Short mmCIF file of C-alpha atoms in Angstrom, two decimals:
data_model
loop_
_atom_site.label_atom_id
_atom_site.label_comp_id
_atom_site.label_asym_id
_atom_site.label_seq_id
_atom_site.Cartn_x
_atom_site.Cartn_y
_atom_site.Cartn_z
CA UNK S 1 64.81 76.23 123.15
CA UNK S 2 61.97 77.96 121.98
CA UNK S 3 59.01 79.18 124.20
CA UNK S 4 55.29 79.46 123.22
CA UNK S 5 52.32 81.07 125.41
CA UNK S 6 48.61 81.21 124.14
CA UNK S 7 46.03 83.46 125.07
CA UNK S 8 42.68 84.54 124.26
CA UNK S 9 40.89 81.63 125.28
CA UNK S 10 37.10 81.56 126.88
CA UNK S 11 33.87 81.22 127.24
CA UNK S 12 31.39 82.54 124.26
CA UNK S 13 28.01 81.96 122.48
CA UNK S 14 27.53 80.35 119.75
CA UNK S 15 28.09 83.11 116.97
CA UNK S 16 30.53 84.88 118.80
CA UNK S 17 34.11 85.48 118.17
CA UNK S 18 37.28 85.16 120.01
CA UNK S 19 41.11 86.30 118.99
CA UNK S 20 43.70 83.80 120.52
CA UNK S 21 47.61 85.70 120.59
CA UNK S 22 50.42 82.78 120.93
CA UNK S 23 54.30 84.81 121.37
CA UNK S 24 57.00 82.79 120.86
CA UNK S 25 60.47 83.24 122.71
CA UNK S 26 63.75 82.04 123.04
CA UNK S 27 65.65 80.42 120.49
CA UNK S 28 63.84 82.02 117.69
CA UNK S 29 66.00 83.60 115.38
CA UNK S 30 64.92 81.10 112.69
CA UNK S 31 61.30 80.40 113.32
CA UNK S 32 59.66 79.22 110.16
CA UNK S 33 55.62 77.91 110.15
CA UNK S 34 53.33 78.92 112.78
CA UNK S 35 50.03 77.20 113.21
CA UNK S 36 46.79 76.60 115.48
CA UNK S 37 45.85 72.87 116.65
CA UNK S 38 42.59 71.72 118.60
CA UNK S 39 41.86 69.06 120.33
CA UNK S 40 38.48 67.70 122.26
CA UNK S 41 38.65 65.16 125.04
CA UNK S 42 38.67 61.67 123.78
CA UNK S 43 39.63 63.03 120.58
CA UNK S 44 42.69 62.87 119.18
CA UNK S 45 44.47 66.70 118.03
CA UNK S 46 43.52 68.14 114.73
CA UNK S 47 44.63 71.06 112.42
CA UNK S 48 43.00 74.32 112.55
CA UNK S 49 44.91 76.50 110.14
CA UNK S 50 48.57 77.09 109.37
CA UNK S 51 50.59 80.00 107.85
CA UNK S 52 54.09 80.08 106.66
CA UNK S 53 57.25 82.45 107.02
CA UNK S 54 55.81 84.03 103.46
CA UNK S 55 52.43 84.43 104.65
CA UNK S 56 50.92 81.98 102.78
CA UNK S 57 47.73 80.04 105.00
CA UNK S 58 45.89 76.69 104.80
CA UNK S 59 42.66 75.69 106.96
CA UNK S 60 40.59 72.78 107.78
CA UNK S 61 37.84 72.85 106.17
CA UNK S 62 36.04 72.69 108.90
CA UNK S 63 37.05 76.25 109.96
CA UNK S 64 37.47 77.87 106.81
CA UNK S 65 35.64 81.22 105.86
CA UNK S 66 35.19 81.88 109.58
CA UNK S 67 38.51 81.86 111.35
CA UNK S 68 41.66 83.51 109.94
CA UNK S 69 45.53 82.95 110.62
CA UNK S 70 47.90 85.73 110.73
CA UNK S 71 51.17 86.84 112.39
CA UNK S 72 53.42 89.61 113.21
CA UNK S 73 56.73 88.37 112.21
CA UNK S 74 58.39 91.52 114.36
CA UNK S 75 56.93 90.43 117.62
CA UNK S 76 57.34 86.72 116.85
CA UNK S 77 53.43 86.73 117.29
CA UNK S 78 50.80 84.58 115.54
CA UNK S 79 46.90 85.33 115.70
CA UNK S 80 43.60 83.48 115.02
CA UNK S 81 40.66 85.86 114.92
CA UNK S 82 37.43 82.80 115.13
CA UNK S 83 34.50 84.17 113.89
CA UNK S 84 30.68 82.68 113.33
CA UNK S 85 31.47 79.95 116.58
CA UNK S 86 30.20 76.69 116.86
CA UNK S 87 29.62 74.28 119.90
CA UNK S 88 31.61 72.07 117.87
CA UNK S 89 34.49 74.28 117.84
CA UNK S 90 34.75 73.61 121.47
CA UNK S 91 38.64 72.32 122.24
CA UNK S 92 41.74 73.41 123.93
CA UNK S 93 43.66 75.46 121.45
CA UNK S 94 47.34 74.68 120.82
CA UNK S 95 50.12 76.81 119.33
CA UNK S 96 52.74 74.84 117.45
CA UNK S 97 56.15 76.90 115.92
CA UNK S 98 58.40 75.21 113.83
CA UNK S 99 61.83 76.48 112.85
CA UNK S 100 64.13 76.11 109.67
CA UNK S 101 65.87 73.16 111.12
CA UNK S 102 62.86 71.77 111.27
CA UNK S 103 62.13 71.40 115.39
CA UNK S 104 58.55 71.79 116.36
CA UNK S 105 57.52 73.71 119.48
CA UNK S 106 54.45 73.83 121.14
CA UNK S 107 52.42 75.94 124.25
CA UNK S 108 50.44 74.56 126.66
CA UNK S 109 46.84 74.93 125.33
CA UNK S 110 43.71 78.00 126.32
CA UNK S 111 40.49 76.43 126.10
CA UNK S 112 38.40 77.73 124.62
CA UNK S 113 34.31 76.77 124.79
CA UNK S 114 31.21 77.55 122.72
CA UNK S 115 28.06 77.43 124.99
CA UNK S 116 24.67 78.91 125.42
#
């Protein structure tokens, strides 16, 4: 079993930036992908940016050029540093971990909301 815990999550103006943490424990000897997921009442969730065991990263294009992906491999740690906010970027955040085998882990969500 593999645990994951976000953090980071608030209240900020448009323009501002936020850093959301997500630590993975447990059975993670073999983690593999890490990757940030949003989703917006009544809508369904959606991929924010994803980076694998090499380091390499993919975003939506919706986010791309303001938020980056990045993680710490030695504390089993994955970042997203969200720059240049937008109301629209307004969404509970989701971690997701996936190992080699292939099994796909996921926290419980920060919210995080873009409001003047």
């Amino acid at each position: 079993q593999v645990q994951v815990v976000e953090s980071g999550g608030g209240l900020v103006q448009p323009g501002g930036s936020l850093r959301l943490s997500c630590a993975a424990s447990g059975s993670i000897f073999r983690l593999n992908s890490m990757g940030w997921y949003r989703q917006a009442p009544g809508k369904q969730r959606e991929l924010v940016a994803t980076i694998t065991g090499g380091g390499t990263t993919n975003y939506a294009d919706s986010v791309k050029d303001r938020f980056t992906i990045s993680r710490d491999n030695a504390k089993n740690t994955v970042y997203l540093q969200m720059n240049s906010l937008k109301p629209e970027d307004t969404a509970v955040y989701y971690c997701n971990v996936v190992s080699v085998y292939g099994r796909s882990s996921w926290g419980q969500g920060t919210q995080v909301t873009v409001s003047s």
